Short mmCIF file of C-alpha atoms and ligand atoms in Angstrom, two decimals:
data_model
loop_
_atom_site.label_atom_id
_atom_site.label_comp_id
_atom_site.label_asym_id
_atom_site.label_seq_id
_atom_site.Cartn_x
_atom_site.Cartn_y
_atom_site.Cartn_z
CA UNK A 1248 -11.60 6.46 -21.87
CA UNK A 1249 -8.69 5.52 -19.40
CA UNK A 1250 -7.07 7.69 -17.10
CA UNK A 1251 -3.19 7.47 -15.68
CA UNK A 1252 -2.77 10.06 -12.58
CA UNK A 1253 0.22 11.08 -10.32
CA UNK A 1254 1.47 13.48 -8.08
CA UNK A 1255 2.50 16.81 -10.03
CA UNK A 1256 5.76 16.51 -8.22
CA UNK A 1257 7.77 13.66 -6.85
CA UNK A 1258 10.62 14.63 -4.55
CA UNK A 1259 13.31 12.09 -3.96
CA UNK A 1260 17.02 11.55 -2.87
CA UNK A 1261 18.59 12.65 0.22
CA UNK A 1262 17.60 15.54 1.97
CA UNK A 1263 14.47 15.72 -0.53
CA UNK A 1264 12.75 16.82 2.87
CA UNK A 1265 14.17 20.27 2.57
CA UNK A 1266 12.04 21.41 -0.47
CA UNK A 1267 9.74 22.21 2.27
CA UNK A 1268 11.49 25.43 2.40
CA UNK A 1269 10.23 26.55 -1.11
CA UNK A 1270 6.81 25.54 -0.65
CA UNK A 1271 4.33 28.26 -1.01
CA UNK A 1272 1.48 28.85 1.24
CA UNK A 1273 0.35 30.63 4.66
CA UNK A 1274 -0.84 28.00 6.81
CA UNK A 1275 0.06 24.04 6.91
CA UNK A 1276 -1.08 21.51 9.12
CA UNK A 1277 0.80 18.40 9.75
CA UNK A 1278 -0.71 15.25 10.51
CA UNK A 1279 1.36 12.33 12.46
CA UNK A 1280 1.25 8.74 13.73
CA UNK A 1281 2.48 7.49 17.08
CA UNK A 1282 5.74 9.49 17.64
CA UNK A 1283 8.61 7.80 15.57
CA UNK A 1284 8.96 10.95 13.11
CA UNK A 1285 9.32 13.05 16.01
CA UNK A 1286 11.56 10.90 17.94
CA UNK A 1287 14.02 10.93 15.21
CA UNK A 1288 14.00 14.27 14.67
CA UNK A 1289 12.31 14.51 11.22
CA UNK A 1290 9.28 16.47 12.61
CA UNK A 1291 11.41 19.46 13.82
CA UNK A 1292 13.58 19.36 10.70
CA UNK A 1293 10.12 20.03 8.83
CA UNK A 1294 9.10 22.63 10.70
CA UNK A 1295 12.36 24.15 10.78
CA UNK A 1296 11.94 24.21 6.80
CA UNK A 1297 8.29 25.57 6.96
CA UNK A 1298 9.43 28.24 9.28
CA UNK A 1299 11.77 29.01 6.61
CA UNK A 1300 9.20 29.53 4.18
CA UNK A 1301 6.98 31.81 6.17
CA UNK A 1302 4.57 29.55 6.80
CA UNK A 1303 2.22 29.07 10.06
CA UNK A 1304 2.03 25.64 11.12
CA UNK A 1305 0.11 23.17 13.28
CA UNK A 1306 0.28 19.55 14.25
CA UNK A 1307 -2.49 16.93 14.75
CA UNK A 1308 -0.80 14.01 16.21
CA UNK A 1309 -1.24 10.32 17.14
CA UNK A 1310 -3.20 8.75 14.38
CA UNK A 1311 -3.50 5.29 15.25
CA UNK A 1312 -2.56 2.40 13.08
CA UNK A 1313 -5.38 1.37 10.63
CA UNK A 1314 -7.25 4.84 11.56
CA UNK A 1315 -10.48 5.25 12.46
CA UNK A 1316 -13.57 6.91 10.77
CA UNK A 1317 -13.66 9.13 14.37
CA UNK A 1318 -9.72 10.07 13.79
CA UNK A 1319 -10.70 11.12 10.48
CA UNK A 1320 -13.61 13.37 11.52
CA UNK A 1321 -11.73 15.08 14.52
CA UNK A 1322 -8.72 15.87 12.22
CA UNK A 1323 -11.18 17.58 9.59
CA UNK A 1324 -12.47 19.28 12.34
CA UNK A 1325 -9.01 20.61 13.46
CA UNK A 1326 -8.38 21.66 9.91
CA UNK A 1327 -11.83 23.33 9.75
CA UNK A 1328 -10.87 25.24 12.77
CA UNK A 1329 -7.06 26.26 11.62
CA UNK A 1330 -7.69 26.59 8.04
CA UNK A 1331 -4.84 25.38 6.40
CA UNK A 1332 -4.25 25.84 2.64
CA UNK A 1333 -1.55 22.95 3.05
CA UNK A 1334 -1.88 19.63 4.35
CA UNK A 1335 1.25 17.79 5.30
CA UNK A 1336 1.23 14.10 6.23
CA UNK A 1337 4.64 12.50 7.09
CA UNK A 1338 5.19 8.76 8.51
CA UNK A 1339 3.60 5.44 7.30
CA UNK A 1340 0.34 4.50 5.31
CA UNK A 1341 -1.73 5.18 8.81
CA UNK A 1342 -1.38 8.97 9.22
CA UNK A 1343 -1.21 9.89 5.20
CA UNK A 1344 -4.36 7.37 4.71
CA UNK A 1345 -6.09 9.55 7.65
CA UNK A 1346 -5.05 12.87 6.42
CA UNK A 1347 -6.54 12.20 2.93
CA UNK A 1348 -10.14 11.00 4.03
CA UNK A 1349 -9.64 14.34 6.44
CA UNK A 1350 -9.14 16.34 3.44
CA UNK A 1351 -12.42 15.46 2.03
CA UNK A 1352 -14.17 16.35 5.17
CA UNK A 1353 -12.37 19.53 5.85
CA UNK A 1354 -13.31 20.78 2.04
CA UNK A 1355 -16.88 19.29 2.43
CA UNK A 1356 -18.11 19.66 6.09
CA UNK A 1357 -21.41 18.09 4.98
CA UNK A 1358 -20.46 15.09 3.55
CA UNK A 1359 -20.83 11.74 5.27
CA UNK A 1360 -18.38 8.94 5.18
CA UNK A 1361 -21.00 6.67 3.72
CA UNK A 1362 -21.09 8.89 0.58
CA UNK A 1363 -17.43 8.31 -0.43
CA UNK A 1364 -17.31 4.50 0.18
CA UNK A 1365 -18.56 3.80 -3.32
CA UNK A 1366 -14.94 4.30 -5.36
CA UNK A 1367 -14.54 7.18 -7.44
CA UNK A 1368 -17.38 8.77 -5.92
CA UNK A 1369 -15.38 12.08 -4.12
CA UNK A 1370 -16.30 15.51 -4.79
CA UNK A 1371 -13.63 17.60 -6.23
CA UNK A 1372 -10.98 18.75 -4.14
CA UNK A 1373 -8.32 21.21 -3.73
CA UNK A 1374 -10.65 24.18 -3.07
CA UNK A 1375 -9.26 24.82 0.17
CA UNK A 1376 -5.61 22.94 0.41
CA UNK A 1377 -2.92 21.21 -1.23
CA UNK A 1378 -1.84 17.95 0.18
CA UNK A 1379 1.81 16.97 0.42
CA UNK A 1380 2.74 13.57 1.73
CA UNK A 1381 5.97 12.24 3.10
CA UNK A 1382 6.66 8.48 3.40
CA UNK A 1383 8.62 7.17 6.19
CA UNK A 1384 7.70 3.37 5.11
CA UNK A 1385 8.73 1.80 1.83
CA UNK A 1386 5.48 -0.24 1.07
CA UNK A 1387 2.05 1.13 1.04
CA UNK A 1388 3.33 4.01 -1.43
CA UNK A 1389 0.27 5.76 -0.22
CA UNK A 1390 2.23 9.04 -1.16
CA UNK A 1391 1.68 8.15 -4.78
CA UNK A 1392 -1.50 6.66 -5.10
CA UNK A 1393 -5.34 7.39 -5.26
CA UNK A 1394 -6.08 5.24 -1.79
CA UNK A 1395 -6.60 5.25 1.78
CA UNK A 1396 -7.96 2.58 4.11
CA UNK A 1397 -10.15 3.69 7.10
CA UNK A 1398 -11.49 1.38 9.56
CA UNK A 1399 -15.06 1.37 10.86
CA UNK A 1400 -14.70 -0.27 14.22
CA UNK A 1401 -18.26 0.06 15.12
CA UNK A 1402 -18.96 -2.12 12.05
CA UNK A 1403 -15.82 -3.99 12.27
CA UNK A 1404 -15.22 -3.17 8.42
CA UNK A 1405 -11.97 -1.88 6.77
CA UNK A 1406 -13.00 0.51 3.98
CA UNK A 1407 -10.29 0.94 1.00
CA UNK A 1408 -11.25 4.38 -0.35
CA UNK A 1409 -10.35 5.25 -4.14
CA UNK A 1410 -10.28 8.25 -6.15
CA UNK A 1411 -7.76 10.28 -7.94
CA UNK A 1412 -8.91 13.36 -5.89
CA UNK A 1413 -6.96 12.22 -3.18
CA UNK A 1414 -3.71 11.35 -5.05
CA UNK A 1415 -1.16 13.93 -3.47
CA UNK A 1416 -0.28 16.93 -5.05
CA UNK A 1417 3.58 16.49 -3.89
CA UNK A 1418 5.01 13.19 -2.71
CA UNK A 1419 8.56 13.68 -0.82
CA UNK A 1420 10.43 10.33 -0.94
CA UNK A 1421 13.24 10.95 1.58
CA UNK A 1422 15.31 7.72 1.84
CA UNK A 1423 16.45 9.20 5.59
CA UNK A 1424 12.97 8.60 6.79
CA UNK A 1425 13.09 4.94 5.60
CA UNK A 1426 16.43 4.22 7.42
CA UNK A 1427 14.72 4.36 10.60
CA UNK A 1428 12.52 0.82 9.72
CA UNK A 1429 13.21 -2.47 11.77
CA UNK A 1430 14.38 -5.67 9.83
CA UNK A 1431 10.86 -7.39 9.94
CA UNK A 1432 8.96 -4.14 8.98
CA UNK A 1433 11.30 -3.70 6.03
CA UNK A 1434 10.70 -7.41 5.04
CA UNK A 1435 6.84 -7.33 5.20
CA UNK A 1436 6.42 -3.56 3.14
CA UNK A 1437 9.04 -4.93 0.89
CA UNK A 1438 7.18 -8.12 -0.21
CA UNK A 1439 4.11 -5.80 -0.05
CA UNK A 1440 5.76 -3.53 -2.67
CA UNK A 1441 6.70 -6.76 -4.94
CA UNK A 1442 3.00 -7.66 -4.54
CA UNK A 1443 1.86 -4.51 -5.96
CA UNK A 1444 3.85 -4.56 -8.90
CA UNK A 1445 3.17 -8.22 -9.75
CA UNK A 1446 -0.59 -7.84 -9.24
CA UNK A 1447 -0.76 -4.28 -11.16
CA UNK A 1448 1.45 -6.03 -14.03
CA UNK A 1449 -1.30 -8.93 -14.62
CA UNK A 1450 -4.29 -6.95 -13.39
CA UNK A 1451 -7.01 -6.76 -16.19
CA UNK A 1452 -6.56 -2.77 -15.87
CA UNK A 1453 -2.83 -3.10 -16.83
CA UNK A 1454 -1.57 -1.11 -19.54
CA UNK A 1455 1.80 0.37 -21.25
CA UNK A 1456 1.37 3.37 -19.05
CA UNK A 1457 1.95 1.25 -15.80
CA UNK A 1458 3.65 -1.91 -16.98
CA UNK A 1459 7.25 -0.20 -17.24
CA UNK A 1460 6.86 0.81 -13.69
CA UNK A 1461 5.79 -2.39 -12.49
CA UNK A 1462 8.78 -4.25 -14.38
CA UNK A 1463 11.30 -1.82 -13.05
CA UNK A 1464 9.95 -2.20 -9.43
CA UNK A 1465 10.06 -6.08 -9.51
CA UNK A 1466 13.68 -5.83 -10.73
CA UNK A 1467 14.11 -3.36 -7.77
CA UNK A 1468 12.88 -5.41 -5.04
CA UNK A 1469 14.81 -8.55 -6.42
CA UNK A 1470 17.84 -6.71 -6.43
CA UNK A 1471 17.53 -4.93 -3.24
CA UNK A 1472 15.32 -6.31 -0.71
CA UNK A 1473 17.56 -9.00 1.01
CA UNK A 1474 20.39 -6.45 1.54
CA UNK A 1475 17.85 -3.50 2.37
CA UNK A 1476 16.52 -6.02 5.22
CA UNK A 1477 20.27 -6.65 6.32
CA UNK A 1478 20.58 -2.99 6.98
CA UNK A 1479 22.36 -1.75 3.89
CA UNK A 1480 21.68 1.82 3.40
CA UNK A 1481 22.29 2.04 -0.15
CA UNK A 1482 19.81 -0.96 -0.43
CA UNK A 1483 17.23 0.80 1.77
CA UNK A 1484 17.36 3.96 -0.29
CA UNK A 1485 16.67 2.00 -3.40
CA UNK A 1486 13.63 0.03 -2.19
CA UNK A 1487 12.43 3.42 -0.89
CA UNK A 1488 12.28 4.00 -4.72
CA UNK A 1489 11.12 0.81 -5.74
CA UNK A 1490 7.95 0.66 -3.64
CA UNK A 1491 7.19 4.06 -4.96
CA UNK A 1492 7.26 2.85 -8.47
CA UNK A 1493 4.92 -0.12 -7.73
CA UNK A 1494 2.41 2.47 -5.84
CA UNK A 1495 2.75 4.82 -9.44
CA UNK A 1496 1.87 1.33 -11.11
CA UNK A 1497 -0.94 -0.18 -8.99
CA UNK A 1498 -2.61 3.12 -8.10
CA UNK A 1499 -3.63 3.24 -11.90
CA UNK A 1500 -3.59 -0.55 -12.76
CA UNK A 1501 -5.27 -1.81 -9.48
CA UNK A 1502 -4.25 -4.96 -7.71
CA UNK A 1503 -5.59 -8.65 -7.59
CA UNK A 1504 -6.81 -11.51 -4.84
CA UNK A 1505 -3.28 -11.44 -3.17
CA UNK A 1506 -4.83 -8.21 -1.53
CA UNK A 1507 -8.03 -9.51 -1.28
CA UNK A 1508 -6.87 -12.28 0.94
CA UNK A 1509 -4.69 -10.34 2.98
CA UNK A 1510 -7.50 -7.69 3.78
CA UNK A 1511 -10.01 -10.50 4.64
CA UNK A 1512 -7.56 -12.38 6.55
CA UNK A 1513 -5.25 -9.72 8.35
CA UNK A 1514 -7.53 -9.39 11.45
CA UNK A 1515 -9.67 -13.00 11.14
CA UNK A 1516 -8.09 -15.28 13.54
CA UNK A 1517 -7.46 -15.21 17.37
CA UNK A 1518 -3.99 -15.89 17.26
CA UNK A 1519 -3.18 -12.49 16.29
CA UNK A 1520 -2.98 -10.11 13.11
CA UNK A 1521 -1.26 -11.03 10.04
CA UNK A 1522 0.64 -8.29 8.86
CA UNK A 1523 -0.32 -6.96 5.82
CA UNK A 1524 3.32 -7.67 3.84
CA UNK A 1525 3.51 -10.76 5.68
CA UNK A 1526 -0.03 -12.19 4.40
CA UNK A 1527 0.79 -11.17 0.73
CA UNK A 1528 4.19 -12.69 0.39
CA UNK A 1529 2.62 -16.20 2.23
CA UNK A 1530 -0.32 -16.09 -0.57
CA UNK A 1531 1.73 -14.61 -3.90
CA UNK A 1532 3.07 -18.13 -4.95
CA UNK A 1533 -0.43 -19.65 -4.52
CA UNK A 1534 -2.00 -16.94 -6.37
CA UNK A 1535 0.60 -16.80 -9.12
CA UNK A 1536 -0.25 -20.70 -9.76
CA UNK A 1537 -3.85 -20.38 -9.64
CA UNK A 1538 -4.01 -17.30 -11.85
CA UNK A 1539 -1.57 -18.85 -14.31
CA UNK A 1540 -4.27 -20.39 -16.31
CA UNK A 1541 -5.47 -16.91 -17.66
CA UNK A 1542 -2.64 -15.03 -17.19
CA UNK A 1543 0.53 -17.09 -17.80
CA UNK A 1544 2.17 -15.27 -20.60
CA UNK A 1545 2.20 -12.45 -18.49
CA UNK A 1546 3.61 -13.94 -15.37
CA UNK A 1547 6.22 -15.16 -17.79
CA UNK A 1548 7.22 -11.94 -19.30
CA UNK A 1549 7.97 -11.21 -15.42
CA UNK A 1550 10.35 -14.15 -15.10
CA UNK A 1551 11.91 -13.21 -18.42
CA UNK A 1552 12.68 -9.65 -17.25
CA UNK A 1553 14.35 -10.90 -14.38
CA UNK A 1554 16.59 -13.44 -15.96
CA UNK A 1555 14.65 -16.69 -16.05
CA UNK A 1556 14.73 -18.65 -19.17
CA UNK A 1557 12.04 -21.36 -20.63
CA UNK A 1558 8.70 -22.34 -21.53
CA UNK A 1559 5.85 -20.05 -20.03
CA UNK A 1560 4.74 -22.91 -17.77
CA UNK A 1561 8.78 -23.10 -16.63
CA UNK A 1562 9.19 -19.24 -16.61
CA UNK A 1563 5.75 -19.14 -14.13
CA UNK A 1564 7.15 -22.03 -12.11
CA UNK A 1565 10.59 -20.76 -11.76
CA UNK A 1566 9.58 -17.14 -10.71
CA UNK A 1567 7.59 -18.72 -8.10
CA UNK A 1568 10.24 -20.79 -6.43
CA UNK A 1569 12.03 -17.26 -6.53
CA UNK A 1570 9.42 -15.64 -4.78
CA UNK A 1571 9.61 -18.92 -2.15
CA UNK A 1572 13.25 -18.33 -1.71
CA UNK A 1573 13.08 -14.57 -1.01
CA UNK A 1574 10.61 -15.14 1.76
CA UNK A 1575 12.79 -17.84 3.21
CA UNK A 1576 15.55 -15.29 3.08
CA UNK A 1577 13.39 -12.85 4.98
CA UNK A 1578 12.21 -15.28 7.68
CA UNK A 1579 8.66 -15.15 6.32
CA UNK A 1580 6.68 -18.22 6.59
CA UNK A 1581 5.27 -20.38 3.98
CA UNK A 1582 2.11 -21.18 4.76
CA UNK A 1583 -0.95 -19.78 7.69
CA UNK A 1584 -0.35 -22.92 9.73
CA UNK A 1585 3.46 -22.18 9.98
CA UNK A 1586 2.59 -18.62 10.71
CA UNK A 1587 0.66 -19.79 13.76
CA UNK A 1588 -3.35 -19.99 12.70
CA UNK A 1589 -4.79 -22.86 14.55
CA UNK A 1590 -6.18 -25.49 12.40
CA UNK A 1591 -9.91 -25.92 14.03
CA UNK A 1592 -10.28 -22.12 13.77
CA UNK A 1593 -9.09 -21.98 10.27
CA UNK A 1594 -11.75 -24.70 9.04
CA UNK A 1595 -14.28 -23.43 11.14
CA UNK A 1596 -13.57 -19.56 9.57
CA UNK A 1597 -12.50 -20.36 6.30
CA UNK A 1598 -16.02 -20.31 4.14
CA UNK A 1599 -16.92 -17.36 5.23
CA UNK A 1600 -13.70 -15.52 5.14
CA UNK A 1601 -13.63 -16.97 1.27
CA UNK A 1602 -16.58 -15.17 0.53
CA UNK A 1603 -15.46 -11.77 1.75
CA UNK A 1604 -12.21 -12.24 0.29
CA UNK A 1605 -14.48 -12.64 -3.35
CA UNK A 1606 -16.09 -9.39 -2.18
CA UNK A 1607 -13.26 -7.73 -1.66
CA UNK A 1608 -12.64 -4.35 -4.31
CA UNK A 1609 -9.38 -5.87 -5.59
CA UNK A 1610 -10.85 -8.99 -6.99
CA UNK A 1611 -12.51 -7.08 -10.03
CA UNK A 1612 -9.20 -6.40 -11.64
CA UNK A 1613 -7.71 -10.05 -10.84
CA UNK A 1614 -6.89 -11.81 -13.83
CA UNK A 1615 -8.63 -14.66 -13.29
CA UNK A 1616 -12.68 -14.69 -12.09
CA UNK A 1617 -12.96 -16.65 -8.86
CA UNK A 1618 -15.64 -18.32 -6.85
CA UNK A 1619 -16.20 -18.49 -3.60
CA UNK A 1620 -15.99 -22.23 -3.40
CA UNK A 1621 -12.14 -21.74 -5.45
CA UNK A 1622 -11.26 -19.24 -3.09
CA UNK A 1623 -12.02 -21.84 -0.42
CA UNK A 1624 -9.70 -24.13 -1.76
CA UNK A 1625 -7.03 -21.92 -2.54
CA UNK A 1626 -6.85 -20.45 0.98
CA UNK A 1627 -6.87 -24.18 2.09
CA UNK A 1628 -3.50 -24.51 0.23
CA UNK A 1629 -2.06 -21.49 1.51
CA UNK A 1630 -2.94 -23.08 5.20
CA UNK A 1631 -1.51 -26.34 4.41
CA UNK A 1632 1.10 -25.56 1.55
CA UNK A 1633 -0.53 -27.89 -0.85
CA UNK A 1634 -0.38 -27.69 -4.26
CA UNK A 1635 -2.67 -25.11 -6.24
CA UNK A 1636 -4.12 -27.87 -9.13
CA UNK A 1637 -7.26 -26.23 -9.96
FE1 LIG B 2064 -0.39 -3.91 -0.25
#
């Protein structure tokens, strides 16, 4: 038996935030990040709407990027003190991911973090509160997904938590919030969304329920990302919807090794963090060439749906060329070397990174199985820009 789960309601379009006026409840805690939502006036706007709805509110602020287990536990404690029946998280991926995890420990104070690391092992939620997610970046789509990434800094490990219990009840996809993203973030998060949709479409978990969402998201990213990057408001709005569709697809079809590689290389090198979406954008064409041995027809489907013609093999090649061309337009490097990773450090670390990447939770649904040796070869191709021919 398979399952397909989305939020009960998705409010989208200009002024979607104002739906908060109509929310039923008594007390809402609002979980926020570093302050940009406050700076741009969206927090005050939301608080005004909640006041109109007669809801008492409290803020939990300053969730850091890549939120920690400690922040999650602190937030859960604040929730236990305030006893909200609504949790609202507003911002980029980090505050929303953190709030999803806080929700678990609010409802189940005795539960340990270790006990929810195993995918799809969460206790039944919604005994105390419902969850509303308001996204401000156009990439992670955490407002509609069953995932949350929490970092255990003591162990130096990022844990991707997964369970349909943490799929929000309500997602608010208001383009005005995404209009504040700077160009580089727009490029990276946009390519993250494209990767979500392409990986979901070729995943071993793909289904007739997820395919249309993935294909539509792919079309929209190709149509709107360059203009969104260049500041076009309409394109920015369409990208906010496209990333949400991609999220609906991958929350149910899962991902593949582009994400495994991005997860395990993001913080691996001394030359600096590789932003998630940038890493995905670099790896995507190489992974398509590797996976094509097992999923050529699926990639050709994607290519044909965006107007590419030819044999399956020609379509796959042209799809990779198209992605390369978008990366050029978006000022994204083609290789890890070009990104600035040092050659000696890469060579020293690549074998261990390959083992970690194969062990990543996203590897299981990749269309082609991969060994650590093959992963090392693939990563080496992404470093030097050499052809994937194995
Ligand atoms: Fe991603």
